[in-house]
mmCIF file of C-alpha atoms in Angstrom:
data_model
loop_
_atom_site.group_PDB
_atom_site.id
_atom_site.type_symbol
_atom_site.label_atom_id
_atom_site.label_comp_id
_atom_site.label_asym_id
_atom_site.label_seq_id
_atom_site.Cartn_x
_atom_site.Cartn_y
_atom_site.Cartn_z
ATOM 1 C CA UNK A 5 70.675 164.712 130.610
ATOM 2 C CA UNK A 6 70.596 165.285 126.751
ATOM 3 C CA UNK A 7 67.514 166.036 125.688
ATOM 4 C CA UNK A 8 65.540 163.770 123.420
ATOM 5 C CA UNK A 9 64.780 165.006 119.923
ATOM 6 C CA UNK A 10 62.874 162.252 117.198
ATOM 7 C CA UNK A 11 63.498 163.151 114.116
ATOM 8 C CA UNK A 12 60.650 161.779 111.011
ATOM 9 C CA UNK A 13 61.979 160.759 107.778
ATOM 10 C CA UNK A 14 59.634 159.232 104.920
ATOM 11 C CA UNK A 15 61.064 160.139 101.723
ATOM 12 C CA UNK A 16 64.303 160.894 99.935
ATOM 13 C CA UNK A 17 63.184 164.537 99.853
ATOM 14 C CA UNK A 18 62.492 165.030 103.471
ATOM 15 C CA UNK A 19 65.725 163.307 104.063
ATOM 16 C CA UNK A 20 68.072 164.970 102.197
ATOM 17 C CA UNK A 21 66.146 168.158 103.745
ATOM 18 C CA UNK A 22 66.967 166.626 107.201
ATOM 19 C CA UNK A 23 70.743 165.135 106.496
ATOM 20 C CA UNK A 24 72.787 168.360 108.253
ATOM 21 C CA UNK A 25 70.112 168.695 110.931
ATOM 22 C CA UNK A 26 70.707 165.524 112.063
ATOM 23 C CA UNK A 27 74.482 165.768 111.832
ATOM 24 C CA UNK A 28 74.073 168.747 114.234
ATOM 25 C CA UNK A 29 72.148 166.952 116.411
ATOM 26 C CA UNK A 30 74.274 163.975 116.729
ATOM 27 C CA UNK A 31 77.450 166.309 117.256
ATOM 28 C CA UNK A 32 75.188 168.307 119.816
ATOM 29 C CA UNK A 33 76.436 167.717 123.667
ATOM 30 C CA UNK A 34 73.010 169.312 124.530
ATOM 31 C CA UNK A 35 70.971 166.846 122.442
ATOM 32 C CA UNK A 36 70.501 163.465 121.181
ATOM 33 C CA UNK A 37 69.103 161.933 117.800
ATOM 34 C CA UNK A 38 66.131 159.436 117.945
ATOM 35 C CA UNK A 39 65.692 158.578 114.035
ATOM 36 C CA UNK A 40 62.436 157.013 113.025
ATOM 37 C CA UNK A 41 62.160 156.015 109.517
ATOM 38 C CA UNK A 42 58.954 155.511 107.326
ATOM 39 C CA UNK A 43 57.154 155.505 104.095
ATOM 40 C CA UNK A 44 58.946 155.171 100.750
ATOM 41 C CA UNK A 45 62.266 154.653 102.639
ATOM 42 C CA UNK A 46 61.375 150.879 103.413
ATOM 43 C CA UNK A 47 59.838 150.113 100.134
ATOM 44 C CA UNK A 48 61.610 148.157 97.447
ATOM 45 C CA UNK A 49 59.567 149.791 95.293
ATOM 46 C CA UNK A 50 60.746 153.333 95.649
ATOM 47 C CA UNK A 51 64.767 151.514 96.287
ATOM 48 C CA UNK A 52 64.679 150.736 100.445
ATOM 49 C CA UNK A 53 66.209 154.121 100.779
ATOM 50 C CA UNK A 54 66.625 153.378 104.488
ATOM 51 C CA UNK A 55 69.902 151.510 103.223
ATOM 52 C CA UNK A 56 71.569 154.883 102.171
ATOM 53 C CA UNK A 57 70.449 156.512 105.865
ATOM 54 C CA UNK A 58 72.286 153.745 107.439
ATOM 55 C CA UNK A 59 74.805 153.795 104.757
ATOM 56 C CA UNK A 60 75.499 157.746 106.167
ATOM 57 C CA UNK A 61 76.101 156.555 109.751
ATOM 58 C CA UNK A 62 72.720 157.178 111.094
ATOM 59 C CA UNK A 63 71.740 154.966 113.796
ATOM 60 C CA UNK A 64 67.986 154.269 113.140
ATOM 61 C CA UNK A 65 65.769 153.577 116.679
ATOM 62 C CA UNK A 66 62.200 152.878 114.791
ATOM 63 C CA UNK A 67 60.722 151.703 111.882
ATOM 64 C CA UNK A 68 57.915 151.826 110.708
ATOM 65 C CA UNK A 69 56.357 150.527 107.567
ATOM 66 C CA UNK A 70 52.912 151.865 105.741
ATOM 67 C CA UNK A 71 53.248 151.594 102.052
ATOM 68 C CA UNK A 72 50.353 149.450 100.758
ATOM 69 C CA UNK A 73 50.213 148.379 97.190
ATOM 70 C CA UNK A 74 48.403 150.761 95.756
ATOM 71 C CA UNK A 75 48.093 154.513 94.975
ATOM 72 C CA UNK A 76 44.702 155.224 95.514
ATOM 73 C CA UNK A 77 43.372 157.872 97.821
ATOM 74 C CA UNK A 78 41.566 154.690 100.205
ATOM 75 C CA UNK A 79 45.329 152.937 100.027
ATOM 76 C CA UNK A 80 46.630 156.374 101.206
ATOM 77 C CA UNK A 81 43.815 156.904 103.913
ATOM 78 C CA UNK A 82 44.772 153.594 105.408
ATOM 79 C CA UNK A 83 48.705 154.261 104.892
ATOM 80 C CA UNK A 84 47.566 157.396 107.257
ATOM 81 C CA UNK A 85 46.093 154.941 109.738
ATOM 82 C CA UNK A 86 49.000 152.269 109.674
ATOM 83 C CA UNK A 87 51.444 155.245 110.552
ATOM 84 C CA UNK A 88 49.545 156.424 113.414
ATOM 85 C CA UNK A 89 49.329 153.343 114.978
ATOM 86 C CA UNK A 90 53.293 153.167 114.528
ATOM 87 C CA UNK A 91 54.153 156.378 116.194
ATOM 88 C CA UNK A 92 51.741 155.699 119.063
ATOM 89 C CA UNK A 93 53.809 152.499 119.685
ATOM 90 C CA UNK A 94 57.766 154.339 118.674
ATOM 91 C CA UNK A 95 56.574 157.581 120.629
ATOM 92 C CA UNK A 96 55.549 155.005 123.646
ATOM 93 C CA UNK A 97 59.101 153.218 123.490
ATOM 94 C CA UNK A 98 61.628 156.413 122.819
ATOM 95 C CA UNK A 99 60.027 158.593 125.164
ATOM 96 C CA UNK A 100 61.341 161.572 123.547
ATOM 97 C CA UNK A 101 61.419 165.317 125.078
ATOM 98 C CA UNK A 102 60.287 166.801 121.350
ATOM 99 C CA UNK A 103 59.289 165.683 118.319
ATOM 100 C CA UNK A 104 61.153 167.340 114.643
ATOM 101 C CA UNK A 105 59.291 167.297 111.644
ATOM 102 C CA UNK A 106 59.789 169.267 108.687
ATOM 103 C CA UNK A 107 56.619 169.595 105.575
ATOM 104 C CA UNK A 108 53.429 168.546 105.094
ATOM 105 C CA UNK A 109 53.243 164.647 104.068
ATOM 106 C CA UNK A 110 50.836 162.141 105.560
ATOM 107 C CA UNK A 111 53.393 160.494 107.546
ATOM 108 C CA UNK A 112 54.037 163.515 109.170
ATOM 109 C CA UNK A 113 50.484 164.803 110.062
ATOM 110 C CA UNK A 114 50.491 160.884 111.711
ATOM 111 C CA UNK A 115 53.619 161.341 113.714
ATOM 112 C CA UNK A 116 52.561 164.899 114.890
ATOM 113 C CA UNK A 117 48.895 163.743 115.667
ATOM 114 C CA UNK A 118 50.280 161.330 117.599
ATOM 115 C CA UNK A 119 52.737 163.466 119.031
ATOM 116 C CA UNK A 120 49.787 166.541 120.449
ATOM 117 C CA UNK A 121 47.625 163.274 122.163
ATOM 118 C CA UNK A 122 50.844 162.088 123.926
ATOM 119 C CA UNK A 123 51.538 165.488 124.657
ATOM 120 C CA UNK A 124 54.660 165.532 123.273
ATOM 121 C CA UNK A 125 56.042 168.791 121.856
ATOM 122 C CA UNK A 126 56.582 169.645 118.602
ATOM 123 C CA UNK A 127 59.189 171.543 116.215
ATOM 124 C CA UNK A 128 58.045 172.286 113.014
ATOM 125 C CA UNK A 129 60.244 173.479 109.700
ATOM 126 C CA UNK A 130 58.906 174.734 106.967
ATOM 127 C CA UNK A 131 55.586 175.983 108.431
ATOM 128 C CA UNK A 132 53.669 178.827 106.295
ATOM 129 C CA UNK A 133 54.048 177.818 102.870
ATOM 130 C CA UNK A 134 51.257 177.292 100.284
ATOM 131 C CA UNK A 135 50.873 175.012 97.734
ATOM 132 C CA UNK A 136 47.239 174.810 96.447
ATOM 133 C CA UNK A 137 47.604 172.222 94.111
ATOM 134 C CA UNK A 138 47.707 169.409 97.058
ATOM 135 C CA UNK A 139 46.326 167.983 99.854
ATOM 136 C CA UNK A 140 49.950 168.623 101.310
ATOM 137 C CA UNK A 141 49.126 172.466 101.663
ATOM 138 C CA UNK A 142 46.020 171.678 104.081
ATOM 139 C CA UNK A 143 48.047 168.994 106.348
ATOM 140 C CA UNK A 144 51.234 171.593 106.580
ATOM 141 C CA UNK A 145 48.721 173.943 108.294
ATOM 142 C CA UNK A 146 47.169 171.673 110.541
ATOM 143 C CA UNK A 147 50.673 170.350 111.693
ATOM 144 C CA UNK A 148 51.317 174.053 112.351
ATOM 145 C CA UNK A 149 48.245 174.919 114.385
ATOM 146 C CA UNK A 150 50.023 171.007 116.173
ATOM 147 C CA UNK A 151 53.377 172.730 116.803
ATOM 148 C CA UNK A 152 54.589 174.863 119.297
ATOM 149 C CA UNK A 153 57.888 176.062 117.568
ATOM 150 C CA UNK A 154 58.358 176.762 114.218
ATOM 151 C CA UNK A 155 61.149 177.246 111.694
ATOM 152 C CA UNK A 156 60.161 178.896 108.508
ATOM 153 C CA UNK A 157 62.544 179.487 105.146
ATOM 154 C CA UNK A 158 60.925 183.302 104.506
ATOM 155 C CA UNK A 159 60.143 186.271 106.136
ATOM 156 C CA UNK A 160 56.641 185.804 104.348
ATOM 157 C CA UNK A 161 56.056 182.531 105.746
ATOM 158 C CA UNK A 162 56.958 183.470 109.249
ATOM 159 C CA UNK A 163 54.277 186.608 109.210
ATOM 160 C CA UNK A 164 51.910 183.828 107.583
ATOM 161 C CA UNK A 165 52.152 181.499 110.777
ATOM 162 C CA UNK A 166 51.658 184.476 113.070
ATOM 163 C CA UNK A 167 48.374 185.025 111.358
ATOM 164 C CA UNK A 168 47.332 181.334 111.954
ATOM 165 C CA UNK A 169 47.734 182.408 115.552
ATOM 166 C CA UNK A 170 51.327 181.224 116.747
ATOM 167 C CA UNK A 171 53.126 183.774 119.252
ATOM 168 C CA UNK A 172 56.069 185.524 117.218
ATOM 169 C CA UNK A 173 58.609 184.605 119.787
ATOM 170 C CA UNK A 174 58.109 181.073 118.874
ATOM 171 C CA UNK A 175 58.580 181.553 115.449
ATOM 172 C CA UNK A 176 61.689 182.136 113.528
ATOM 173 C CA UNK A 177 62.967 183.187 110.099
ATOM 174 C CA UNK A 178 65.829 180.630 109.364
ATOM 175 C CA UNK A 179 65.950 179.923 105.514
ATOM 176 C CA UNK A 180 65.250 176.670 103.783
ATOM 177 C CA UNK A 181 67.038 173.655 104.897
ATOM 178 C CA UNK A 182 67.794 172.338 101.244
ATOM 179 C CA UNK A 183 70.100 175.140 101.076
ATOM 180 C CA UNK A 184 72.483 173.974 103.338
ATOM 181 C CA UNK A 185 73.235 170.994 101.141
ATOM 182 C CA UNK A 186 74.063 172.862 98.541
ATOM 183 C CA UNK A 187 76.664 174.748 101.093
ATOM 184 C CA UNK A 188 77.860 171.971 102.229
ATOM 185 C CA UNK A 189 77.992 169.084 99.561
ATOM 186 C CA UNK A 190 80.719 169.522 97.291
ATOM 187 C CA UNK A 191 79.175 168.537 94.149
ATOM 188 C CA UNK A 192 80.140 165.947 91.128
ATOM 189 C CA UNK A 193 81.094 167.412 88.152
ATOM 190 C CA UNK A 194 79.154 166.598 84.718
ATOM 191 C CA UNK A 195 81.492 164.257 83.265
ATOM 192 C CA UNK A 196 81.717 162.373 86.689
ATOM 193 C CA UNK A 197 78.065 162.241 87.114
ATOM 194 C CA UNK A 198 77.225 161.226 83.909
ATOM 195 C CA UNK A 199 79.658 158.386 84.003
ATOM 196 C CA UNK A 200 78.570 157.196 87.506
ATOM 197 C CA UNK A 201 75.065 156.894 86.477
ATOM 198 C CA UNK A 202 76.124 155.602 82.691
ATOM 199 C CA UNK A 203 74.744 158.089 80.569
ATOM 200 C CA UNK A 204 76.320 159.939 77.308
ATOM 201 C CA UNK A 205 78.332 162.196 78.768
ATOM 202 C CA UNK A 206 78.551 164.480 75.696
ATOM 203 C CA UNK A 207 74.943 165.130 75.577
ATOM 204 C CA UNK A 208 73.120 167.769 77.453
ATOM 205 C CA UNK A 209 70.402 166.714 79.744
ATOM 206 C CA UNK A 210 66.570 167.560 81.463
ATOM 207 C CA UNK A 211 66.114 166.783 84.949
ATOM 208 C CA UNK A 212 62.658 165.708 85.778
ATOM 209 C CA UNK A 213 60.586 164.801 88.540
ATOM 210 C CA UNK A 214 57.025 165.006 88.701
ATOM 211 C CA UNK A 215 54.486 164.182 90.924
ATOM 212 C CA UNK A 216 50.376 164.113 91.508
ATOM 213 C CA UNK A 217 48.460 167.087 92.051
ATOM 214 C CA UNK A 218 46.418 165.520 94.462
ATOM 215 C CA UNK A 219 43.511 167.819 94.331
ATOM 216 C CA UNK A 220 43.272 167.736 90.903
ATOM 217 C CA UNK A 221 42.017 164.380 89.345
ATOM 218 C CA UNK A 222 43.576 165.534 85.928
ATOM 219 C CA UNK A 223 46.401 163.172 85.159
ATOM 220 C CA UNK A 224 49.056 165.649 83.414
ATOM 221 C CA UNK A 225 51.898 163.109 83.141
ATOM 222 C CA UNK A 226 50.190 162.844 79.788
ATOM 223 C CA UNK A 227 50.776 166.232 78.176
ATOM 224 C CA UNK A 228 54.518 166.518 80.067
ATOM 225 C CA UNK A 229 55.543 162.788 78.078
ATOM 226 C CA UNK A 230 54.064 164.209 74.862
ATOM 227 C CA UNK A 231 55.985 167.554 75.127
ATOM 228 C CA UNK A 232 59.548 165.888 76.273
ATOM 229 C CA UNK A 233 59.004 162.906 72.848
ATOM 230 C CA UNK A 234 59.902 166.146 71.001
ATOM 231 C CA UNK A 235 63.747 166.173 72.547
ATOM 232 C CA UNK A 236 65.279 163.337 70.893
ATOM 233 C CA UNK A 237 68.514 165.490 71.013
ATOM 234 C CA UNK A 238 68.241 166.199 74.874
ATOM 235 C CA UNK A 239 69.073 162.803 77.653
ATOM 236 C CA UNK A 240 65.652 162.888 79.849
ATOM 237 C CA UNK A 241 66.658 161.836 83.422
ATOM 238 C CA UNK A 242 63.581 160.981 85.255
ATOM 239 C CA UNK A 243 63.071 160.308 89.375
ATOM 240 C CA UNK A 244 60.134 158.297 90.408
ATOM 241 C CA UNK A 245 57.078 160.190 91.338
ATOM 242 C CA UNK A 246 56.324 159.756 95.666
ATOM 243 C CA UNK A 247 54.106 157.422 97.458
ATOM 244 C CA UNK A 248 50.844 159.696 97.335
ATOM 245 C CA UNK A 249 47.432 158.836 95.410
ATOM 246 C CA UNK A 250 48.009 158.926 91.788
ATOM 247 C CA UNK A 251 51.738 158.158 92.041
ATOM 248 C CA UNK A 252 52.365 155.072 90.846
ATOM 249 C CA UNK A 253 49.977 155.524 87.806
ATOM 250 C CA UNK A 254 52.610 158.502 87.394
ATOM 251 C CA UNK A 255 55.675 156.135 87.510
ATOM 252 C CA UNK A 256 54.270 153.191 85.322
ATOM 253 C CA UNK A 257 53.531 155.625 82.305
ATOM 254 C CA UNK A 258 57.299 157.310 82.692
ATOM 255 C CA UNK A 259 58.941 153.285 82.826
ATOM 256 C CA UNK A 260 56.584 153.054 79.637
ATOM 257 C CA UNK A 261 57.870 156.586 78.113
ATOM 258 C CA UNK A 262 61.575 154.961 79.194
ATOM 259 C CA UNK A 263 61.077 151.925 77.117
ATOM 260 C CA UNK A 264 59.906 153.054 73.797
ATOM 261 C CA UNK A 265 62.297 156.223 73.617
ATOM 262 C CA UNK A 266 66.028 155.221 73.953
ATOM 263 C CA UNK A 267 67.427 158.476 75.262
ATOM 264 C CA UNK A 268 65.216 158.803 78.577
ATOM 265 C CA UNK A 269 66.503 156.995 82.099
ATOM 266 C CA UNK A 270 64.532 156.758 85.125
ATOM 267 C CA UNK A 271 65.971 156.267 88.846
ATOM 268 C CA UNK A 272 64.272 155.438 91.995
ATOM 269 C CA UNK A 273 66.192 157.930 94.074
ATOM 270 C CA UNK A 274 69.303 159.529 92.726
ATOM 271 C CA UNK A 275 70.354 160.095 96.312
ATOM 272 C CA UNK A 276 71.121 163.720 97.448
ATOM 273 C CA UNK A 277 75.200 164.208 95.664
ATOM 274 C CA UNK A 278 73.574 163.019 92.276
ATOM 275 C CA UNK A 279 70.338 164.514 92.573
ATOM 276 C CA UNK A 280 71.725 168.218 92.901
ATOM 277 C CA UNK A 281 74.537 167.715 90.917
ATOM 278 C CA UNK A 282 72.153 166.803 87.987
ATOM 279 C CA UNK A 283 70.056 169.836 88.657
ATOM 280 C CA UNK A 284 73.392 171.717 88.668
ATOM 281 C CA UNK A 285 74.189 170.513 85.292
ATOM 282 C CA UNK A 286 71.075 170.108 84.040
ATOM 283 C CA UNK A 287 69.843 172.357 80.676
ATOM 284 C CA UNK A 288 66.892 172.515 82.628
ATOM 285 C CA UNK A 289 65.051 170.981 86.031
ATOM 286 C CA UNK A 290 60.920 170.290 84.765
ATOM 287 C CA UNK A 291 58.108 168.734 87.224
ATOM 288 C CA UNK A 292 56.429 169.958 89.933
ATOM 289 C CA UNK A 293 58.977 169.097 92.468
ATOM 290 C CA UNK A 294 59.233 172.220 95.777
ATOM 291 C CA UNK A 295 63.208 171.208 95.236
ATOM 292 C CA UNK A 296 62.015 173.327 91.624
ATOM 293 C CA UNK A 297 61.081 176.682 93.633
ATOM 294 C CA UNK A 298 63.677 176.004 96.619
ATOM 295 C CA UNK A 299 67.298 174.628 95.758
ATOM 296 C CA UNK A 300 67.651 174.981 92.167
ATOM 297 C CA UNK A 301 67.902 178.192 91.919
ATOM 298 C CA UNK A 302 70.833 178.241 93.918
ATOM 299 C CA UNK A 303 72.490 176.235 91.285
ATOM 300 C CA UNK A 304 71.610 178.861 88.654
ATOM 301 C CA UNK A 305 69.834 176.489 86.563
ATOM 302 C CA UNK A 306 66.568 177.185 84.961
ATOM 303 C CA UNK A 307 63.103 175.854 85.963
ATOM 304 C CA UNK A 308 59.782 174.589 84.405
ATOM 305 C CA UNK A 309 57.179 174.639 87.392
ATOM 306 C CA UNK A 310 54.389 172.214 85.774
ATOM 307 C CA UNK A 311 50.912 172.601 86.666
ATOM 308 C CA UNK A 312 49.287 173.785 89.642
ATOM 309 C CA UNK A 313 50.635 171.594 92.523
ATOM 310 C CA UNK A 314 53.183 174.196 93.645
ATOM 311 C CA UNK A 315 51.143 177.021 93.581
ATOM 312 C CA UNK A 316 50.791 179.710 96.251
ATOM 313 C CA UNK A 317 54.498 178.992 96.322
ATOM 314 C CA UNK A 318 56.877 182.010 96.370
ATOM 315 C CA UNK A 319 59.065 181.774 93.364
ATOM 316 C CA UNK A 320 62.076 183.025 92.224
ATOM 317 C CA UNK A 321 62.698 184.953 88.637
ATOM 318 C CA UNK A 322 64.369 181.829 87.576
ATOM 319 C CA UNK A 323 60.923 179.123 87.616
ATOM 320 C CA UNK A 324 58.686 179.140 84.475
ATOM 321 C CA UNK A 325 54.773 178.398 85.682
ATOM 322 C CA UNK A 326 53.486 176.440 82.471
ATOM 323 C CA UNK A 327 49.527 174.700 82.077
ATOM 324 C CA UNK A 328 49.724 171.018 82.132
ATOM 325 C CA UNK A 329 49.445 171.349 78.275
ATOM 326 C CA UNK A 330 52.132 169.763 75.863
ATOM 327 C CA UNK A 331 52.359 172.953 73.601
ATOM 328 C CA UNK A 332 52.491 175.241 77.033
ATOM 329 C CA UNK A 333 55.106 173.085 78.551
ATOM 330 C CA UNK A 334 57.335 172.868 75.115
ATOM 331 C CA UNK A 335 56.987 176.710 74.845
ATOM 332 C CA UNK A 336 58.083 176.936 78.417
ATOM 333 C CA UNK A 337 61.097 174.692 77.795
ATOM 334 C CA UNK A 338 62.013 176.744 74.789
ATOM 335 C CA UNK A 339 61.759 180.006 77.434
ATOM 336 C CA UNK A 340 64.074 178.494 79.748
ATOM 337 C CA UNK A 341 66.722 177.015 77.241
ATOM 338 C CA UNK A 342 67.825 180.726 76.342
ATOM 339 C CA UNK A 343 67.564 181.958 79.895
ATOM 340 C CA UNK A 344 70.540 183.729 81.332
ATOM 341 C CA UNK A 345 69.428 185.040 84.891
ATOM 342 C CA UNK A 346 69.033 186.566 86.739
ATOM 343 C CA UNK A 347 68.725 183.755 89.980
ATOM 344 C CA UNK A 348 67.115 185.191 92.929
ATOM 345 C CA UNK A 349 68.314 183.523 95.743
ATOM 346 C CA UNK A 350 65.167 183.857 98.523
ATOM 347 C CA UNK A 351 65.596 181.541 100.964
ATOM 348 C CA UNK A 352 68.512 182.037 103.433
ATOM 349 C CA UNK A 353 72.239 181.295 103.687
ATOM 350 C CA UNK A 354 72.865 177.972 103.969
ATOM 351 C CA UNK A 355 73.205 177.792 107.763
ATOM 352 C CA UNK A 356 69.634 177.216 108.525
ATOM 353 C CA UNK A 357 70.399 173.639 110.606
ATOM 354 C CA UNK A 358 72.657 175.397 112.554
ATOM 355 C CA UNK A 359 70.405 177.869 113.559
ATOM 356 C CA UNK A 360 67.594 175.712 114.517
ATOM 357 C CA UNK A 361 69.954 173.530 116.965
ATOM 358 C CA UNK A 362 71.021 176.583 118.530
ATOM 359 C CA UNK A 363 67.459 177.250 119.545
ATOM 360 C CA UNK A 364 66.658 173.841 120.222
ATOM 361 C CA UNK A 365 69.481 173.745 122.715
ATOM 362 C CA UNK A 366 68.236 176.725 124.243
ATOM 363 C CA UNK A 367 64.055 176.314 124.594
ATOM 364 C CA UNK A 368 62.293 174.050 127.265
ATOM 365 C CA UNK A 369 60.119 170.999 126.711
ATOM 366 C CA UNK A 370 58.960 170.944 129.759
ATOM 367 C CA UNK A 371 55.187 171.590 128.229
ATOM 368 C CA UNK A 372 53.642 171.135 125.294
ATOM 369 C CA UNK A 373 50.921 173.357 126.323
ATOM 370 C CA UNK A 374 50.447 177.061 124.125
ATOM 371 C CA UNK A 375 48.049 179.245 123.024
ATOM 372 C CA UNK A 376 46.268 181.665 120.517
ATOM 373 C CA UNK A 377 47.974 184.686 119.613
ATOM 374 C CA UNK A 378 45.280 187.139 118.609
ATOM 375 C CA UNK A 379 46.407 189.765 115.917
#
């Protein structure tokens, strides 16, 4: 018998995170896929991004929608709710032998929560990593302490989970799952990216995504807009902002941004190829975005870390910290338009989805049961 692995998708990030794990998993003859798909993915609003899952072959077994029609943090609260009840019912039906999650969204403390009461195991990626400026930080932990395995993307991160009291021989060092895309996607060049998505191609481009600091009530969207106005010589490409509190607040002033100045585009979802390509070709990536800290300096492209939602974050040479402050961020962009390197390359080799199956092949879910390790 294979054994049963669900795997959680509710964004475009977290899926183009998951994309080779899954792969692996599917071509496994030790385990089989049960995809569940949630959040933004089955929202018009954000582009029904489940279409380009099934679109990749994926078979999906659950879905399970909790995107209300609003971005504030009661909307979100009940969002929470909604998605519990949903993986108490998919959990129910699937029976699985583990559950796979990977960060620290909402929809992913609600799968795991339901996960621990139906004492179902979990694997967790991307455990041990800090980002103060959100909510996001607090629920990664908590989905840790949940877990019984764990798959980090440092060395740092994995001594950080030890010290929330997981055993060290359930914890391993395995790099950064984004990276693996960028091993494995052969990517568009500029002129063929440009033309797919209709843009000039003989202008040079920003990338930017940005999102809410959710514990911060300050709306910085403000200062960015007012610090990119001054690049009438640059294409802006903008991605929407996610589903959290504050988000669509976020994406309404950007469409507004879009309309009055003729050189700026914004996308629901660029999709995984177009999304890194543009980062490889970008002049420079700007937001607040962990794809920022994690993947783009892979592609040797410089980075403008806004703000404070990504920090506690280790961060290579490459990524500019600037205040949420137009004159800070334009200084910043200045900084990082006459970079040249060098691009420190932190977080592992590209084979990290390989690695993980390998263990997952290998451990037993017969329990879900574990305890403290005491340092």
């Amino acid at each position: 018998m294979k054994k049963k692995i669900c795997v959680v998708t509710g964004t475009r990030a977290d899926y183009g995170l998951l994309y080779w794990m899954m792969k692996e998993i599917v071509a496994s003859k030790e385990l089989e896929l049960q995809l569940v798909v949630t959040g933004t993915h089955l929202s018009p609003e954000f582009g029904n991004t489940y279409k380009e899952i099934e679109a990749d072959g994926f078979n999906i077994r659950e879905q399970i929608e909790i995107i209300l029609s609003s971005d504030t943090a009661v909307s979100t609260v009940k969002s929470l709710g909604l998605a519990t009840l949903g993986f108490a019912e998919a959990l129910e039906r699937l029976k699985p032998d583990m559950l796979l999650v990977v960060g620290d969204r909402y929809e992913i403390l609600a799968a795991s929560q339901s996960a621990l009461i139906m004492q179902i195991p979990i694997a967790h990626i991307h455990g041990g990593e800090l980002t103060f400026g959100a909510y996001d930080d607090a629920i990664r932990h908590a989905v840790t302490k949940m877990a019984k395995w764990h798959f980090t993307s440092s060395e740092e991160h994995k001594n950080r989970v030890i010290q929330m009291g997981e055993f060290p021989s359930v914890v391993w060092n395995v790099g950064a799952l984004g990276i693996d895309n960028i091993i494995n996607i052969p990517l568009l060049d500029k002129e063929k990216l440009l033309t797919d998505l209709s843009l000039p191609v003989e202008r040079p481009f920003f990338l930017i995504t940005y999102h809410p600091e959710t514990n911060n009530s300050e709306q910085g969207i403000e200062e960015l807009l007012s610090a990119l106005a001054h690049y009438d010589e640059m294409t802006l490409i903008f991605t929407k902002a996610n589903a959290d509190n504050g988000g669509r607040f976020i994406n309404e002033r950007i469409s507004d941004f879009v309309r009055k100045n003729e050189n700026s585009y914004v996308y629901d979802s660029l999709g995984q190829l177009r999304y890194l390509s543009a980062a490889k070709h970008a002049e420079v990536v700007i937001g607040n975005s962990s794809s920022g800290l994690i993947e783009v300096p892979y592609l040797k492209t410089p980075v403008i870390d806004c703000g404070e939602r990504q920090k506690g974050r280790q961060k290579p040479s490459c990524v500019l910290n600037v205040k949420l402050d137009s004159t800070d961020i334009r200084n910043g962009i200045e900084q990082a338009l006459n970079y040249v390197g060098p691009f420190d390359q932190i977080f592992g080799d590209g084979k990290t989805a390989q690695k993980i199956i390998r263990i997952l092949e290998e451990v037993s879910s017969n329990s879900s049961e574990k305890e403290f390790y005491d340092i």
